[in-house]
Coordinates of N, CA and C in Angstrom, one line a residue:
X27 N 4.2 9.3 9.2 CA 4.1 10.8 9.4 C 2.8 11.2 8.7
X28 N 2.4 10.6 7.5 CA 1.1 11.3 7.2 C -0.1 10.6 7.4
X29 N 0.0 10.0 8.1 CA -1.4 9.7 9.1 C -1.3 10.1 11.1
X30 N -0.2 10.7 11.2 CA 0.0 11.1 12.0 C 0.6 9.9 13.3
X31 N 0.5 8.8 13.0 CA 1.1 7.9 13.7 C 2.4 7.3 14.0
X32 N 2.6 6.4 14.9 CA 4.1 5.8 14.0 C 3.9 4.9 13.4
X33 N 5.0 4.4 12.0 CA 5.0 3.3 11.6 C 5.8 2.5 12.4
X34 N 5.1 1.1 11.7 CA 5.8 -0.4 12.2 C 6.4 -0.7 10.6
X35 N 7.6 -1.0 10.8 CA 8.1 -1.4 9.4 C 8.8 -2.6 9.8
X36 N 7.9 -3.4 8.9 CA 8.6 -5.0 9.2 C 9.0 -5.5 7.3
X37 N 9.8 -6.3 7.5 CA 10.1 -6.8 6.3 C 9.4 -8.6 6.1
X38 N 8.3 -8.6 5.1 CA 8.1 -10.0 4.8 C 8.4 -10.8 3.7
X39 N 8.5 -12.1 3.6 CA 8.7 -13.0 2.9 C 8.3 -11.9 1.6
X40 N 8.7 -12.5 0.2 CA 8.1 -12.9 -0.8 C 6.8 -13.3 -1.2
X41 N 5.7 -12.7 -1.8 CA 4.9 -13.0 -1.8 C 3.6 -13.6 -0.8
X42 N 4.2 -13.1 0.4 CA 2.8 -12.8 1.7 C 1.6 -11.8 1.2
X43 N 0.6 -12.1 1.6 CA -0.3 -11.4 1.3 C -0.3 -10.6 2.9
X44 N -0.8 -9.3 2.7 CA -1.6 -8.5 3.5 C -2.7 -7.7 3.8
X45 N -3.2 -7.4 4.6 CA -4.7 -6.4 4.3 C -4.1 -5.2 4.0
X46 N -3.5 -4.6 2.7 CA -2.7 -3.2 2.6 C -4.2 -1.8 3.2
X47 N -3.6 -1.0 3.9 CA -4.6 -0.1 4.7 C -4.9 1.3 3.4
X48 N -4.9 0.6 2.6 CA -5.6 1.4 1.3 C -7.0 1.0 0.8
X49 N -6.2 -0.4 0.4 CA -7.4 -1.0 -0.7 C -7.6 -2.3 -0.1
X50 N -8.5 -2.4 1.3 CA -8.9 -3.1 2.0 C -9.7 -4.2 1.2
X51 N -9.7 -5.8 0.9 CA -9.9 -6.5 0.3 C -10.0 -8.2 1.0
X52 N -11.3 -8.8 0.8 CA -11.2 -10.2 1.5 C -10.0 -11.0 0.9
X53 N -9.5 -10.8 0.3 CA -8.4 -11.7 -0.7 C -6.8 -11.5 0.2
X54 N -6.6 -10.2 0.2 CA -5.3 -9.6 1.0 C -4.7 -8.8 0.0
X55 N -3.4 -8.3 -0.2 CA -2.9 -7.7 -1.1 C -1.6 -8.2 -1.4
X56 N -1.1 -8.2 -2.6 CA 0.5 -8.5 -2.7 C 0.6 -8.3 -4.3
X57 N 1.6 -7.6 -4.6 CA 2.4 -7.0 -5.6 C 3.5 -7.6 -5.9
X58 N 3.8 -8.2 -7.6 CA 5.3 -8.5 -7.6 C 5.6 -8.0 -8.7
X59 N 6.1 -6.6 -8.9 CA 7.0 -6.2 -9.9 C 7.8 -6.6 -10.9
X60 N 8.4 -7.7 -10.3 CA 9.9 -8.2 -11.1 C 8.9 -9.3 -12.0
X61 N 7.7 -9.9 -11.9 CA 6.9 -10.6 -12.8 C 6.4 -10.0 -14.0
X62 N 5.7 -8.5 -13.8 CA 5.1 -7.8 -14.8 C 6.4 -7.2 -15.4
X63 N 7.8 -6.9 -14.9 CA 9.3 -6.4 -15.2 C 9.9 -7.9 -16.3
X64 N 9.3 -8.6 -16.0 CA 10.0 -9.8 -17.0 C 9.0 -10.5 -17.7
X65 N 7.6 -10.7 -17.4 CA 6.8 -11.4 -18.6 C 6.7 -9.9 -19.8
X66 N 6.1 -8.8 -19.4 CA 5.6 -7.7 -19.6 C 6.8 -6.6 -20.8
X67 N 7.8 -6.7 -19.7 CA 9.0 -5.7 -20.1 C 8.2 -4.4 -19.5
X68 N 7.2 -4.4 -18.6 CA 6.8 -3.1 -18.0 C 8.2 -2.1 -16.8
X69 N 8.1 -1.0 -16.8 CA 8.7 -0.3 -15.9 C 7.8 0.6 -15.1
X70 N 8.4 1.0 -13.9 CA 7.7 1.4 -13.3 C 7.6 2.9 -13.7
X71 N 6.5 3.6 -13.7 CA 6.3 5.3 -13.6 C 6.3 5.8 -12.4
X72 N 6.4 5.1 -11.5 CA 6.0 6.1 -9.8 C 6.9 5.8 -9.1
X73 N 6.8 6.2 -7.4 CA 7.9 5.7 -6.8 C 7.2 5.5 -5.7
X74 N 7.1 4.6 -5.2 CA 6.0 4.2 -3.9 C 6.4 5.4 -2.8
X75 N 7.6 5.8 -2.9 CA 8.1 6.5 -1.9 C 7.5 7.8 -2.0
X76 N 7.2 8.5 -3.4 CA 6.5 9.7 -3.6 C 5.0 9.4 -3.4
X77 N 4.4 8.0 -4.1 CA 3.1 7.8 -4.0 C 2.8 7.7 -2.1
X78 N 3.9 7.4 -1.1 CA 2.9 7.4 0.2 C 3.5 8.6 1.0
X79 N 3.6 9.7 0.4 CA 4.7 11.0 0.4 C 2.9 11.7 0.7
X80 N 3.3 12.7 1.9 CA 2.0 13.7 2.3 C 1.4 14.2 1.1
X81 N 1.5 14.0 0.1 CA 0.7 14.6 -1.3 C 0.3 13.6 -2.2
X82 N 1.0 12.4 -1.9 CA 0.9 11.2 -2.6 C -0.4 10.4 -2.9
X83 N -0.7 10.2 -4.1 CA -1.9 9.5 -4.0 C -2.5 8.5 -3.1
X84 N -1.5 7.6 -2.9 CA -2.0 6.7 -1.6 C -2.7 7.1 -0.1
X85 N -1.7 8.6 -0.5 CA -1.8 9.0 1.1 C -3.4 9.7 1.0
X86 N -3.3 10.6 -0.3 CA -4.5 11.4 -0.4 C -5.4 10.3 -0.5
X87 N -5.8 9.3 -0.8 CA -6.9 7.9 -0.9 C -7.5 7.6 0.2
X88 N -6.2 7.5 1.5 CA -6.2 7.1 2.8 C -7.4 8.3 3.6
X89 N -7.0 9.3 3.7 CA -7.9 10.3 4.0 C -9.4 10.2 3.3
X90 N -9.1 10.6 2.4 CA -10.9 10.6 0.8 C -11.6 9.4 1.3
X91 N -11.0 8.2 1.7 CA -11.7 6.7 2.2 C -11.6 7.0 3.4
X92 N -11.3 8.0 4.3 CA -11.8 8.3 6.2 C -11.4 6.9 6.7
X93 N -9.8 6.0 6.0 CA -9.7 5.2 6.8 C -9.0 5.2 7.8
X94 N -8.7 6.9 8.0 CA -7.9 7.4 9.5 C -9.1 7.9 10.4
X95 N -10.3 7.4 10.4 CA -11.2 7.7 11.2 C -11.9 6.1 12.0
X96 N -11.3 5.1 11.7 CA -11.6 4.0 12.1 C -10.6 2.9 12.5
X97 N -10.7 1.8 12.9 CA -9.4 0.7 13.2 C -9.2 0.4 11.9
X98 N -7.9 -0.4 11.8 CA -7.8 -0.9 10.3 C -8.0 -2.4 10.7
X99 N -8.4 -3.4 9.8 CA -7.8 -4.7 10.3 C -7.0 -5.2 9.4
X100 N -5.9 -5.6 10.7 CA -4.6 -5.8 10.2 C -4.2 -7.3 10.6
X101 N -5.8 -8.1 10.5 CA -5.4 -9.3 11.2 C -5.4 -10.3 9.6
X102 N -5.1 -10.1 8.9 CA -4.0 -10.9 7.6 C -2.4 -10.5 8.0
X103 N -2.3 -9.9 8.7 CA -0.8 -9.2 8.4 C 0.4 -9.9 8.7
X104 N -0.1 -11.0 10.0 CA 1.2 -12.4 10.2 C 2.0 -11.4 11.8
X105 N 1.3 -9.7 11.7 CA 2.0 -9.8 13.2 C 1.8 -9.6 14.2

């Protein structure tokens, strides 16, 4: 909804990397919580769900980087 498109929502393995359409990177991207939750004792302060919410940082990023003015590549993504 706030890029105006539809999403594809797929669920992946554990630790897949992907080209996240944020923070576009030769490496890929991938996040594991439950690691920095248990070496760390960190919690989380956000809620991904607010952060990709039409006011949401990620979302506001997505625009500021005009990466809704281009293709993304989504060819890490496995789909």
């Amino acid at each position: 909804e706030a890029t105006g498109k539809p999403a594809q929502i797929v669920s992946l393995p554990a630790g897949t990397k992907t080209s996240f359409p944020f923070r576009p990177n030769a490496e890929g991207f991938y996040v594991n919580p439950g690691k920095a939750k248990e070496v760390l004792g960190w919690e989380p302060k956000h809620s991904v769900l607010d952060d990709l919410s039409r006011t949401g940082f990620y979302t506001r990023d997505f625009f500021n980087l005009r990466l809704d003015e281009g293709a993304l590549d989504t060819s890490k993504d496995g789909l």
